[in-house]
XYZ file of C-alpha atoms in Angstrom:
115
model
C -0.036 0.019 -0.001
C 1.366 3.474 -0.679
C 0.164 6.789 0.667
C 1.288 10.256 -0.133
C 2.211 12.539 2.790
C 1.800 15.939 1.125
C -0.567 15.231 -1.815
C -0.897 18.773 -3.209
C 2.801 19.405 -3.416
C 3.414 15.884 -4.936
C 0.806 16.427 -7.627
C 2.376 19.790 -8.494
C 5.884 17.980 -8.726
C 4.426 15.185 -11.052
C 2.795 17.476 -13.273
C 6.068 19.260 -13.816
C 7.835 15.950 -14.344
C 5.204 15.205 -16.765
C 5.522 18.332 -18.613
C 9.313 18.419 -18.968
C 10.638 14.665 -18.409
C 8.245 12.377 -19.855
C 10.660 9.516 -19.975
C 11.209 9.990 -16.174
C 7.609 10.382 -15.667
C 6.660 6.990 -17.417
C 9.609 5.343 -15.379
C 8.013 6.537 -12.078
C 4.316 5.410 -13.118
C 5.118 1.992 -14.768
C 8.379 0.976 -12.910
C 8.960 2.681 -9.559
C 5.286 2.727 -8.293
C 4.799 -1.026 -8.828
C 8.127 -1.842 -7.245
C 7.389 0.234 -4.269
C 3.953 -1.659 -3.913
C 5.414 -5.170 -4.234
C 8.518 -4.623 -2.179
C 8.532 -5.694 1.449
C 11.311 -3.581 3.009
C 12.183 -2.899 6.743
C 10.904 0.294 8.205
C 13.199 3.230 7.218
C 13.926 5.888 4.751
C 14.406 5.038 0.946
C 14.916 6.757 -2.300
C 14.809 5.753 -5.981
C 16.772 7.598 -8.662
C 15.007 8.261 -11.843
C 16.805 8.304 -15.182
C 17.354 11.802 -16.584
C 20.012 13.543 -18.500
C 23.446 13.720 -16.925
C 23.758 17.504 -17.475
C 20.522 18.175 -15.391
C 22.052 15.691 -12.768
C 25.223 17.920 -12.618
C 23.418 21.205 -12.407
C 20.451 20.459 -10.117
C 21.300 17.015 -8.561
C 19.740 13.582 -9.044
C 16.127 13.513 -9.841
C 15.068 11.006 -6.983
C 11.693 10.109 -5.205
C 11.911 9.833 -1.436
C 9.539 7.622 0.484
C 9.371 5.991 4.117
C 8.238 2.467 4.920
C 6.656 2.166 8.156
C 4.615 -1.139 9.289
C 4.550 -2.293 5.647
C 3.062 0.832 4.108
C 5.092 3.075 1.882
C 4.606 6.805 2.410
C 5.954 8.900 -0.514
C 7.359 12.209 0.526
C 8.521 14.201 -2.485
C 10.733 14.450 -5.481
C 14.272 15.893 -5.352
C 15.176 18.639 -6.519
C 12.099 19.921 -5.122
C 12.674 23.631 -5.664
C 13.283 23.095 -9.427
C 10.226 20.974 -9.835
C 8.053 23.494 -8.218
C 9.567 26.442 -10.489
C 8.711 24.153 -13.289
C 5.130 23.823 -12.278
C 4.437 27.401 -11.685
C 5.742 28.869 -14.799
C 6.900 27.737 -18.317
C 10.720 27.747 -17.938
C 12.801 28.284 -21.046
C 14.876 25.425 -22.254
C 18.373 25.171 -23.834
C 19.152 21.991 -25.631
C 16.358 20.135 -23.696
C 17.247 21.133 -20.255
C 15.121 23.728 -18.368
C 16.650 26.638 -16.719
C 15.579 29.314 -14.261
C 18.189 32.089 -14.705
C 21.262 33.200 -16.540
C 23.451 31.270 -14.092
C 21.742 27.911 -14.694
C 22.118 28.756 -18.467
C 25.722 29.414 -18.117
C 26.312 26.175 -16.393
C 24.236 24.159 -19.073
C 26.487 25.894 -21.722
C 29.618 24.963 -20.188
C 28.761 21.345 -19.592
C 27.272 20.909 -23.175
C 30.102 22.952 -24.814
């Protein structure tokens, strides 16, 4: 069984994930969720990393889902990087070579890593 701790914020993050990173969204829906449902892990804090562009990982950090297992029930907390996904949800961010960015500093980092 899976429950979501902060459902409103989680929905915003999943919508942003679906808008910008469809491959990672499909991986989350069709691979990660069924895996979390069928696993019987000990109580504790876990995370699963989603596949995404290496440049995005270097700039913003790994795209991962955090969840807690308590008494056989998985409680999904959120995605990381949380701030970036919320920025993607609230406004249409510009992209450079398929990677969204918030400001000129992020664009500079993308150009350095792509160039």
